[in-house]
Coordinates of C-alpha atoms in Angstrom, one line a residue:
Chain A
M1 CA 5.8 -6.5 3.3
A2 CA 7.7 -4.3 0.7
S3 CA 7.3 -0.5 1.0
L4 CA 5.1 -0.6 -2.2
T5 CA 3.1 -3.6 -3.2
E6 CA 1.2 -3.5 -6.4
V7 CA -1.6 -6.0 -7.3
R8 CA -3.2 -6.5 -10.7
W9 CA -6.5 -8.2 -11.0
H10 CA -7.7 -9.8 -14.3
G11 CA -11.3 -10.5 -14.6
R12 CA -14.4 -10.1 -16.7
G13 CA -17.0 -7.4 -16.2
G14 CA -19.4 -8.6 -13.5
Q15 CA -17.0 -11.0 -11.7
G16 CA -16.3 -8.5 -9.0
A17 CA -12.6 -7.6 -9.7
K18 CA -13.4 -4.0 -8.8
T19 CA -15.2 -4.9 -5.6
A20 CA -12.4 -7.3 -4.6
S21 CA -9.8 -4.6 -5.2
Y22 CA -11.8 -2.3 -3.0
I23 CA -12.1 -4.9 -0.2
L24 CA -8.4 -5.6 -0.4
A25 CA -7.7 -1.8 -0.2
V26 CA -10.0 -1.6 2.9
A27 CA -8.2 -4.5 4.5
A28 CA -4.8 -3.0 3.8
A29 CA -6.0 0.4 5.2
E30 CA -7.2 -1.4 8.3
Q31 CA -3.7 -2.8 8.7
G32 CA -2.4 0.8 8.7
H33 CA -1.2 1.2 5.1
L34 CA -2.0 3.8 2.5
V35 CA -4.0 2.5 -0.4
Q36 CA -5.2 3.1 -4.0
A37 CA -7.5 0.9 -5.9
F38 CA -8.8 1.6 -9.4
P39 CA -10.3 -0.3 -12.3
E40 CA -9.2 -0.1 -15.9
Y41 CA -12.4 -0.2 -18.0
G42 CA -12.9 -0.6 -21.7
A43 CA -16.5 0.0 -22.3
E44 CA -18.0 -1.1 -18.9
R45 CA -19.8 -4.2 -20.2
R46 CA -20.5 -7.5 -18.5
G47 CA -18.2 -10.3 -19.7
A48 CA -15.6 -8.1 -21.3
P49 CA -12.0 -8.6 -20.0
M50 CA -11.0 -5.9 -17.5
K51 CA -8.2 -5.1 -15.1
S52 CA -8.2 -3.6 -11.7
Y53 CA -5.3 -2.4 -9.6
V54 CA -4.4 -2.0 -6.0
R55 CA -1.4 -0.2 -4.6
I56 CA -0.5 -0.6 -1.0
S57 CA 2.2 1.6 0.4
D58 CA 3.6 3.3 3.5
K59 CA 4.3 6.5 1.5
P60 CA 1.7 8.7 -0.2
I61 CA 0.6 7.2 -3.5
R62 CA 0.6 9.8 -6.3
L63 CA 1.1 7.6 -9.3
R64 CA -1.9 7.5 -11.6
S65 CA -0.9 5.0 -14.2
G66 CA -1.6 1.3 -14.4
V67 CA 0.6 -1.4 -12.9
P68 CA 3.0 -2.8 -15.4
E69 CA 5.1 -4.8 -13.0
P70 CA 2.8 -6.2 -10.3
G71 CA 4.2 -8.2 -7.5
I72 CA 0.9 -10.0 -7.3
V73 CA -1.5 -11.0 -10.1
V74 CA -5.0 -12.4 -9.4
V75 CA -6.9 -14.0 -12.2
L76 CA -10.6 -14.3 -11.6
D77 CA -11.3 -16.1 -14.9
S78 CA -8.8 -18.8 -16.1
S79 CA -10.1 -18.5 -19.7
L80 CA -8.3 -15.2 -19.8
I81 CA -4.9 -17.0 -19.6
G82 CA -5.4 -18.1 -23.2
T83 CA -6.3 -14.7 -24.5
E84 CA -3.9 -12.4 -22.7
N85 CA -0.6 -12.6 -21.0
V86 CA -1.6 -12.3 -17.4
A87 CA 1.9 -12.9 -16.3
V88 CA 3.4 -9.9 -18.1
G89 CA 5.6 -7.8 -15.9
V90 CA 5.5 -10.2 -12.9
P91 CA 9.0 -10.2 -11.2
E92 CA 10.9 -13.3 -10.3
N93 CA 9.6 -13.3 -6.8
G94 CA 6.1 -12.5 -7.8
I95 CA 2.8 -14.3 -7.1
I96 CA 0.1 -15.4 -9.6
L97 CA -3.1 -16.6 -8.1
I98 CA -5.7 -18.2 -10.4
N99 CA -9.4 -19.1 -10.0
G100 CA -9.5 -22.5 -11.8
T101 CA -9.5 -26.2 -11.6
M102 CA -6.2 -26.9 -13.3
D103 CA -3.0 -28.2 -11.8
A104 CA -0.8 -25.4 -10.5
A105 CA 2.4 -26.8 -11.8
E106 CA 0.9 -27.4 -15.2
V107 CA -0.4 -23.9 -15.6
K108 CA 2.9 -22.5 -14.3
K109 CA 4.6 -24.3 -17.1
R110 CA 2.0 -23.2 -19.7
M111 CA 2.4 -19.5 -18.7
G112 CA 6.2 -19.9 -19.1
V113 CA 7.0 -18.0 -15.9
P114 CA 10.3 -18.6 -14.0
D115 CA 10.2 -21.3 -11.4
S116 CA 10.7 -18.7 -8.6
V117 CA 7.3 -17.2 -9.3
K118 CA 4.7 -18.6 -6.9
V119 CA 1.6 -19.9 -8.7
G120 CA -1.6 -20.6 -6.7
V121 CA -4.8 -22.2 -8.0
V122 CA -8.1 -22.4 -6.2
D123 CA -11.6 -23.3 -7.5
A124 CA -13.2 -20.1 -6.3
T125 CA -16.2 -20.4 -8.6
T126 CA -17.2 -23.8 -7.1
I127 CA -16.5 -22.5 -3.6
A128 CA -18.7 -19.4 -4.2
N129 CA -21.4 -21.5 -5.7
E130 CA -21.5 -23.9 -2.7
A131 CA -20.9 -21.3 0.0
I132 CA -22.7 -18.3 -1.3
G133 CA -25.0 -19.8 -3.9
R134 CA -23.7 -17.6 -6.7
P135 CA -20.7 -18.1 -9.0
I136 CA -19.0 -14.8 -7.9
P137 CA -15.4 -15.7 -7.4
N138 CA -14.0 -12.4 -6.0
T139 CA -14.4 -12.8 -2.3
P140 CA -13.0 -16.3 -2.0
M141 CA -9.9 -15.1 -3.9
L142 CA -9.2 -12.8 -1.0
G143 CA -8.9 -15.8 1.3
A144 CA -6.5 -17.5 -1.1
L145 CA -4.5 -14.2 -1.3
A146 CA -4.2 -14.2 2.5
K147 CA -2.7 -17.7 2.3
V148 CA -0.2 -17.1 -0.5
S149 CA 1.0 -13.5 0.3
D150 CA 1.7 -11.3 3.3
I151 CA -0.3 -8.3 2.1
V152 CA -3.4 -9.3 4.0
T153 CA -4.3 -11.6 6.8
L154 CA -7.3 -13.8 6.9
E155 CA -8.8 -11.8 9.7
A156 CA -8.2 -8.5 8.0
A157 CA -9.8 -9.8 4.8
K158 CA -12.9 -11.0 6.7
A159 CA -13.1 -7.7 8.6
A160 CA -12.9 -5.7 5.4
L161 CA -15.6 -7.9 3.9
R162 CA -17.9 -7.2 6.8
K163 CA -17.1 -3.5 6.7
T164 CA -17.7 -3.1 2.9
L165 CA -20.5 -5.5 2.2
G166 CA -22.0 -5.9 5.7
K167 CA -24.8 -3.4 5.0
K168 CA -25.5 -4.5 1.5
L169 CA -25.7 -8.3 2.1
S170 CA -28.1 -10.3 4.3
P171 CA -26.4 -11.9 7.3
A172 CA -26.7 -15.3 5.6
V173 CA -25.0 -14.2 2.4
L174 CA -22.3 -12.4 4.4
E175 CA -21.7 -15.6 6.4
G176 CA -21.6 -17.5 3.1
N177 CA -18.9 -15.1 1.9
N178 CA -16.9 -15.6 5.1
K179 CA -17.1 -19.4 4.7
A180 CA -16.0 -19.0 1.1
V181 CA -13.0 -16.9 2.2
D182 CA -12.0 -19.6 4.8
R183 CA -12.4 -22.4 2.3
A184 CA -10.3 -20.8 -0.4
Y185 CA -7.6 -20.1 2.3
E186 CA -7.6 -23.8 3.0
E187 CA -8.0 -25.2 -0.5
V188 CA -5.5 -23.1 -2.6
K189 CA -2.8 -25.2 -4.1
L190 CA 0.7 -23.9 -4.8
A191 CA 3.4 -24.6 -7.3
Chain B
M1 CA -16.0 13.3 13.9
P2 CA -13.5 13.4 11.1
E3 CA -12.8 10.0 9.7
T4 CA -10.2 8.6 7.3
K5 CA -11.6 5.9 5.0
P6 CA -11.1 4.4 1.5
M7 CA -13.6 6.1 -0.8
E8 CA -14.1 6.3 -4.5
G9 CA -13.7 9.8 -6.1
N10 CA -17.4 10.1 -7.2
H11 CA -18.6 9.1 -3.7
A12 CA -16.2 11.6 -2.1
V13 CA -17.9 14.4 -4.1
A14 CA -21.4 13.1 -3.2
E15 CA -20.3 12.9 0.4
A16 CA -19.2 16.6 0.4
M17 CA -22.5 17.5 -1.3
R18 CA -24.3 15.6 1.5
Q19 CA -22.4 17.7 4.1
I20 CA -23.1 20.9 2.3
N21 CA -26.8 20.1 1.8
P22 CA -27.5 22.3 -1.2
D23 CA -31.0 23.6 -1.8
V24 CA -31.4 22.3 -5.4
M25 CA -29.7 19.7 -7.6
A26 CA -31.0 19.2 -11.1
A27 CA -29.0 16.6 -12.9
Y28 CA -28.9 14.1 -15.8
P29 CA -26.4 11.4 -15.2
I30 CA -23.5 10.6 -17.6
T31 CA -20.4 8.4 -17.4
P32 CA -18.0 8.8 -15.6
S33 CA -19.9 11.2 -13.2
T34 CA -23.0 9.0 -12.9
E35 CA -22.2 7.8 -9.4
I36 CA -22.2 11.4 -8.0
V37 CA -25.8 11.8 -9.2
Q38 CA -26.8 8.3 -8.2
T39 CA -25.2 8.4 -4.7
F40 CA -26.6 11.9 -4.0
S41 CA -30.0 10.9 -5.2
S42 CA -30.0 8.1 -2.6
F43 CA -29.1 10.7 0.1
V44 CA -32.1 12.7 -1.0
A45 CA -34.4 9.6 -1.1
N46 CA -33.1 8.5 2.4
G47 CA -33.8 12.0 3.9
L48 CA -30.1 12.7 4.7
V49 CA -30.4 16.1 2.9
D50 CA -33.2 18.6 2.3
T51 CA -32.2 19.1 -1.3
N52 CA -34.9 19.4 -3.9
F53 CA -33.7 17.0 -6.6
V54 CA -35.0 17.9 -10.0
V55 CA -35.2 15.1 -12.5
V56 CA -34.7 16.5 -16.0
E57 CA -34.6 15.1 -19.5
S58 CA -31.2 16.5 -20.6
E59 CA -28.1 18.4 -19.5
H60 CA -29.4 21.5 -21.2
S61 CA -32.5 21.3 -19.0
A62 CA -30.4 20.5 -16.0
M63 CA -28.3 23.6 -16.3
S64 CA -31.3 25.7 -17.1
A65 CA -33.0 24.5 -13.9
C66 CA -29.8 25.0 -11.9
T67 CA -29.4 28.5 -13.2
A68 CA -33.0 29.4 -12.6
A69 CA -32.8 27.9 -9.0
A70 CA -29.7 29.9 -8.3
V71 CA -31.2 33.1 -9.6
A72 CA -34.2 32.4 -7.4
G73 CA -31.9 32.4 -4.4
G74 CA -30.9 28.8 -3.8
R75 CA -27.5 27.1 -3.3
V76 CA -27.3 24.8 -6.3
M77 CA -25.1 21.9 -7.4
N78 CA -24.8 19.6 -10.3
A79 CA -22.4 17.1 -11.8
T80 CA -21.6 16.1 -15.4
S81 CA -19.0 15.0 -18.0
S82 CA -18.1 15.3 -21.6
Q83 CA -21.1 15.5 -23.9
G84 CA -23.2 16.5 -20.9
L85 CA -21.1 19.6 -20.4
A86 CA -21.2 20.2 -24.1
L87 CA -25.0 20.1 -24.1
M88 CA -25.0 22.7 -21.3
W89 CA -22.8 25.1 -23.2
E90 CA -25.5 27.6 -24.2
I91 CA -26.7 27.9 -20.6
L92 CA -23.2 28.0 -19.1
Y93 CA -22.7 31.6 -20.4
I94 CA -26.0 32.6 -19.0
T95 CA -25.2 31.2 -15.5
A96 CA -22.0 33.2 -15.4
S97 CA -23.5 36.3 -16.9
L98 CA -26.3 36.3 -14.3
R99 CA -23.7 35.9 -11.6
A100 CA -25.4 32.7 -10.4
P101 CA -22.9 30.8 -8.2
V102 CA -23.9 27.3 -9.3
I103 CA -21.3 24.6 -8.4
L104 CA -20.8 21.9 -11.1
T105 CA -18.5 19.0 -10.6
V106 CA -17.0 18.1 -14.0
V107 CA -15.6 14.6 -14.1
N108 CA -13.4 15.2 -17.1
R109 CA -13.9 13.0 -20.2
A110 CA -13.0 13.2 -23.8
L111 CA -15.5 14.7 -26.3
S112 CA -16.9 12.7 -29.2
G113 CA -16.1 11.8 -31.9
N114 CA -15.2 9.1 -31.8
I115 CA -17.1 8.1 -28.7
N116 CA -14.8 7.7 -25.8
I117 CA -15.7 7.6 -22.1
H118 CA -12.2 8.1 -20.7
C119 CA -10.3 11.1 -19.4
D120 CA -9.0 14.2 -21.2
H121 CA -9.7 17.8 -20.6
S122 CA -11.6 18.7 -23.9
D123 CA -14.8 19.2 -22.0
S124 CA -13.5 21.7 -19.4
Y125 CA -11.3 23.4 -22.0
G126 CA -14.4 23.8 -24.2
A127 CA -16.1 25.7 -21.4
R128 CA -13.0 27.8 -20.7
D129 CA -14.5 31.1 -22.0
T130 CA -18.0 30.8 -20.6
G131 CA -17.2 32.8 -17.5
W132 CA -17.2 29.9 -15.0
L133 CA -14.3 29.5 -12.6
Q134 CA -12.5 26.2 -13.1
I135 CA -10.6 24.5 -10.3
F136 CA -8.7 21.2 -11.1
G137 CA -8.0 18.5 -8.5
E138 CA -5.3 15.9 -8.5
N139 CA -6.8 13.1 -6.4
V140 CA -9.9 12.1 -4.5
Q141 CA -9.1 14.2 -1.5
E142 CA -8.8 17.3 -3.6
G143 CA -12.1 16.6 -5.3
Y144 CA -13.7 16.6 -1.9
D145 CA -11.8 19.6 -0.6
N146 CA -12.2 21.7 -3.7
L147 CA -16.0 21.2 -3.8
I148 CA -16.3 22.5 -0.2
Q149 CA -14.1 25.5 -1.1
A150 CA -15.9 26.1 -4.4
V151 CA -19.0 27.1 -2.4
R152 CA -17.2 29.9 -0.5
I153 CA -15.3 31.0 -3.6
G154 CA -18.3 31.2 -5.9
E155 CA -20.5 32.8 -3.3
A156 CA -18.0 35.5 -2.2
L157 CA -19.8 38.8 -2.5
D158 CA -17.3 40.4 -4.9
V159 CA -17.2 37.2 -7.0
R160 CA -20.6 35.6 -7.3
L161 CA -19.7 33.3 -10.2
P162 CA -20.4 29.7 -10.9
V163 CA -17.5 27.2 -10.3
M164 CA -16.5 24.0 -12.0
N165 CA -14.8 21.4 -9.7
C166 CA -12.8 19.4 -12.3
L167 CA -11.7 15.9 -11.7
D168 CA -10.1 13.4 -14.0
G169 CA -12.6 10.8 -15.2
F170 CA -12.0 7.2 -14.0
L171 CA -8.4 8.0 -13.0
V172 CA -9.8 9.9 -10.0
S173 CA -13.6 9.4 -10.2
H174 CA -13.3 5.6 -10.0
S175 CA -10.2 5.4 -7.8
Y176 CA -10.5 4.3 -4.2
E177 CA -8.2 6.3 -1.9
L178 CA -8.0 7.1 1.7
L179 CA -10.2 10.2 2.2
Q180 CA -10.2 12.4 5.2
V181 CA -13.9 13.0 5.6
E182 CA -14.3 16.0 7.8
D183 CA -16.9 16.4 10.5
D184 CA -20.4 17.2 9.1
Q185 CA -20.9 20.3 11.3
A186 CA -17.3 21.5 10.6
V187 CA -18.1 21.4 6.9
K188 CA -21.4 23.2 7.3
D189 CA -19.7 25.8 9.5
F190 CA -17.0 26.3 6.9
V191 CA -19.4 26.9 4.0
G192 CA -21.9 28.8 6.2
P193 CA -25.5 29.8 5.3
Y194 CA -26.2 31.2 1.9
Q195 CA -27.9 34.5 1.3
A196 CA -28.3 35.3 -2.4
V197 CA -27.9 38.9 -3.6
N198 CA -31.1 40.1 -5.2
P199 CA -32.9 36.7 -5.3
L200 CA -35.8 36.5 -7.7
L201 CA -38.0 35.1 -5.0
D202 CA -37.6 38.1 -2.8
L203 CA -41.2 39.2 -3.6
S204 CA -40.9 42.4 -1.6
N205 CA -38.1 43.6 -3.9
P206 CA -39.1 42.5 -7.3
I207 CA -36.4 42.4 -10.1
S208 CA -36.1 41.3 -13.7
V209 CA -33.4 38.9 -14.7
G210 CA -32.0 38.4 -18.2
P211 CA -33.8 41.1 -20.1
L212 CA -32.9 42.3 -23.6
D213 CA -29.6 44.2 -23.4
L214 CA -28.4 45.7 -26.7
W215 CA -25.6 48.0 -27.8
D216 CA -26.4 50.6 -25.3
Y217 CA -25.6 48.6 -22.1
Y218 CA -24.5 45.0 -22.9
F219 CA -20.8 46.1 -23.1
E220 CA -20.9 47.7 -19.7
H221 CA -22.5 44.6 -18.2
K222 CA -19.8 42.4 -19.7
R223 CA -17.1 44.9 -18.5
S224 CA -18.4 44.7 -15.0
Q225 CA -18.5 40.9 -15.2
L226 CA -14.8 41.0 -16.2
D227 CA -14.0 42.8 -12.9
A228 CA -15.1 39.8 -10.9
Y229 CA -12.2 37.5 -11.9
G230 CA -9.5 39.4 -10.0
P231 CA -11.5 39.1 -6.7
A232 CA -12.1 35.5 -7.7
K233 CA -8.3 34.9 -7.6
E234 CA -8.1 36.5 -4.2
A235 CA -11.1 34.4 -3.0
I236 CA -9.3 31.2 -4.1
I237 CA -6.2 32.2 -2.2
E238 CA -8.1 33.3 1.0
V239 CA -10.6 30.4 1.1
G240 CA -7.6 28.0 0.5
K241 CA -5.8 29.5 3.4
E242 CA -8.8 29.3 5.7
F243 CA -9.4 25.7 4.6
G244 CA -5.8 25.0 5.6
K245 CA -6.3 26.6 9.0
T246 CA -9.6 24.7 9.6
F247 CA -8.8 21.3 8.1
G248 CA -5.0 21.2 7.8
R249 CA -4.8 21.1 4.0
E250 CA -3.9 24.5 2.5
Y251 CA -4.6 25.4 -1.1
G252 CA -3.6 28.2 -3.5
L253 CA -3.8 29.1 -7.2
F254 CA -1.3 26.3 -7.9
E255 CA 1.0 23.9 -6.0
E256 CA 4.7 24.2 -6.3
F257 CA 6.4 20.8 -6.0
M258 CA 10.2 21.1 -5.7
L259 CA 9.8 24.1 -7.9
E260 CA 11.7 26.9 -6.1
D261 CA 15.3 25.8 -6.8
A262 CA 14.4 23.9 -10.0
E263 CA 16.1 24.6 -13.2
Y264 CA 13.6 22.7 -15.3
A265 CA 9.9 22.6 -14.7
V266 CA 6.8 20.8 -15.9
I267 CA 3.3 22.4 -15.7
A268 CA 0.3 20.2 -15.6
L269 CA -3.4 20.0 -14.6
G270 CA -5.2 17.2 -12.9
S271 CA -4.1 13.7 -12.0
A272 CA -1.1 13.7 -14.3
A273 CA 0.5 16.1 -11.7
G274 CA 0.6 13.2 -9.3
T275 CA 2.5 11.0 -11.8
A276 CA 4.7 14.0 -12.5
K277 CA 5.6 14.2 -8.8
D278 CA 7.1 10.7 -8.9
A279 CA 9.0 11.7 -12.1
V280 CA 10.4 14.8 -10.4
E281 CA 11.5 12.8 -7.3
A282 CA 13.2 10.2 -9.5
L283 CA 15.1 13.0 -11.4
R284 CA 16.1 14.8 -8.2
A285 CA 17.6 11.5 -7.0
D286 CA 19.5 11.3 -10.2
G287 CA 20.9 14.9 -9.9
M288 CA 18.6 16.9 -12.1
K289 CA 17.0 20.0 -10.6
A290 CA 13.5 19.2 -11.7
G291 CA 10.3 20.7 -10.4
L292 CA 6.5 20.8 -11.0
L293 CA 3.9 23.5 -11.1
K294 CA 0.6 21.9 -10.6
L295 CA -2.0 24.3 -11.7
R296 CA -5.2 24.4 -9.7
A297 CA -7.1 27.5 -10.9
Y298 CA -7.4 27.4 -14.6
R299 CA -10.1 30.1 -14.5
P300 CA -9.3 32.7 -13.3
F301 CA -5.9 32.1 -14.9
P302 CA -3.0 33.2 -12.7
A303 CA -0.7 34.3 -15.5
V304 CA 1.3 36.8 -13.4
E305 CA 1.7 34.4 -10.4
I306 CA 2.8 31.5 -12.7
A307 CA 5.4 33.8 -14.4
A308 CA 6.7 34.8 -11.0
A309 CA 7.0 31.1 -9.9
L310 CA 8.8 30.2 -13.1
K311 CA 11.3 33.1 -13.0
G312 CA 14.9 31.9 -13.6
K313 CA 13.9 28.5 -14.9
K314 CA 16.1 27.3 -17.8
A315 CA 13.3 25.6 -19.8
V316 CA 9.7 24.5 -19.1
A317 CA 7.4 21.8 -20.6
I318 CA 3.7 22.6 -20.5
F319 CA 1.4 19.6 -20.6
D320 CA -2.0 19.9 -22.3
R321 CA -4.6 17.0 -22.1
A322 CA -6.7 18.5 -24.9
A323 CA -6.0 20.0 -28.3
S324 CA -7.2 23.3 -29.8
Y325 CA -7.7 22.3 -33.4
G326 CA -6.0 24.6 -35.8
A327 CA -3.9 26.4 -33.2
D328 CA -0.1 26.5 -33.4
S329 CA 0.0 25.2 -29.8
F330 CA -2.5 24.2 -27.1
P331 CA -4.5 26.2 -24.5
L332 CA -2.4 25.8 -21.4
F333 CA 0.9 26.4 -23.3
S334 CA -0.5 29.5 -25.0
E335 CA -1.7 31.0 -21.8
V336 CA 1.5 30.3 -19.8
T337 CA 3.8 31.5 -22.5
S338 CA 1.6 34.6 -23.0
G339 CA 2.0 35.3 -19.3
L340 CA 5.8 34.8 -19.5
Y341 CA 6.1 37.1 -22.5
T342 CA 4.1 39.8 -20.7
A343 CA 6.3 39.5 -17.7
G344 CA 9.4 39.8 -19.9
Q345 CA 10.6 36.3 -19.2
L346 CA 11.5 34.5 -22.4
I347 CA 12.0 31.0 -21.0
P348 CA 12.2 28.4 -23.8
A349 CA 9.1 26.3 -23.6
V350 CA 7.7 23.1 -25.2
N351 CA 4.1 22.0 -25.4
I352 CA 3.4 18.4 -24.6
L353 CA 0.1 17.0 -25.9
Y354 CA -0.7 13.8 -24.0
G355 CA -3.4 11.5 -22.6
L356 CA -6.2 12.1 -25.1
G357 CA -9.2 9.8 -24.6
G358 CA -7.6 8.2 -21.5
R359 CA -4.3 7.3 -23.0
E360 CA -2.1 6.4 -20.1
I361 CA 0.8 8.7 -19.0
I362 CA 3.6 7.0 -17.0
P363 CA 6.5 8.5 -15.0
D364 CA 9.1 7.4 -17.6
Q365 CA 7.4 9.5 -20.3
I366 CA 7.5 12.6 -18.1
I367 CA 11.1 11.8 -17.2
S368 CA 11.9 11.6 -21.0
V369 CA 10.4 15.1 -21.5
F370 CA 12.5 16.5 -18.6
R371 CA 15.6 14.9 -20.2
T372 CA 15.0 17.0 -23.4
L373 CA 14.8 20.3 -21.5
P374 CA 18.6 21.0 -21.2
S375 CA 19.0 20.9 -25.0
V376 CA 15.8 23.1 -25.3
A377 CA 17.5 25.5 -22.9
A378 CA 20.7 25.4 -25.0
T379 CA 19.2 25.9 -28.4
G380 CA 16.4 28.4 -27.4
Q381 CA 12.7 28.6 -28.1
P382 CA 11.7 26.0 -30.7
V383 CA 9.7 27.4 -33.6
D384 CA 7.3 24.5 -33.4
P385 CA 6.9 23.9 -29.6
V386 CA 4.4 21.0 -29.9
Q387 CA 5.5 17.4 -29.0
Y388 CA 3.2 14.4 -28.7
V389 CA 3.8 11.9 -25.9
G390 CA 2.3 8.5 -25.9
V391 CA 0.8 8.5 -29.4
R392 CA 1.6 5.9 -32.2
E393 CA 3.0 7.8 -35.2

């Protein structure tokens, strides 16, 4: 892993981008890194586009601004691809992970990113619906992230999930989340 | 046991409050400080603290209840932002005048209009002259640490003043960072028990509080209040040192970051100081002797100490995150340069207005400001020192 990894999440209010950022930060902290995770709100309303950021570093993180050049972008709602440039600032060796049903190669072409950028697509909403019973795509995306990047392992993602949501969720719902993380890890398609 | 874990700024403040276990909290929630009130009220409901949580109908009532509870003899806390602090304004003066050491976490947010929920320092600046102490933090850890220290500072016998623990809205309040949560008992031992001086509820020694005070004595009372701010400065230094000995993180009136041998310096409050540190390091790597003075105590204002720390600098840029409408320059600039003038140090200085209503500030913008300082040093004090960073013209 690079000395500083920056992740930008694109989602809509209520999809859990903030929670997913937090769980990712907890997972990275469990792996011994320093972390910072913060949302960028407009007016805090459900359904409105929002961004959330995670910085993972081995040096103290003092920077307070957003992430203009994220090594990793996670898109929780593929309808955002048409309305904003989710790929902006992603470097040539970057990763873009999308919750959707489209073909990874096709969406890569549509976004106009260089071929060297890794694009992953996983149907996290369907996975969440089937495994958890609610269309909240944030936790399965952590499983997909474990597959396509080296910032978090599958085990660390699940441990962080347990640590952060274990007390809030019933054992059955937590188990559903775990299954969703595993399924997304298996099902993510890369281009 | 002390524990390091990722925690959001608002939760870190609520956590410190849980450990301190104040007698009274009277609050009316407002974005972006809502979660402090919400989280702490769950601690109350779950019996983790003994605090009497007073549900009120406005911030004016909240501060009225807090002030009354503190005068009665309790250790009292509260949290607010923006319009909430503005609505408390009338009572803020009374809290300080009655020497009631209420602790208020101010999660800094712009003032209306237009309506904006994001960070700037208009709310704290607006309460600058109320008599409250104001301590600004850069990050989540400092929000937690400063709250614990604020108890000791405000309650010091020669101080006895209310304290605002100021934190940048969203930028810090909603940021998850690794927080060193100290041991519950260690925090309780550090703040110690509270014994109010002349509490109203000491029925064997009855007193009157807040009576009519006209031309014959009001001035003397204000004069004696003014005497408390020198000791407040000392208390900030001493409590900061003791906090360092106890928990390993020492604090002072301000933090000097690569400042001692710097030729050019930036002065800032709050979270922008963190971003400025990255800018300073980048400039140092590039050969410029850049430095930062991160101000922590805005009230009492350490004018003499700042002037001493800036001695010999070739030029400085003073960053304000709130305007003073109709003034030639903005509050932090006016006070720092006034201190420099009084100390006989005429260092050319520019005033940067930035970040209003949550407008982002990035390292490159601070670097650009530093890059202008050599020419400011060469040409001398600009007649109009104000520059705007990050605004569309």
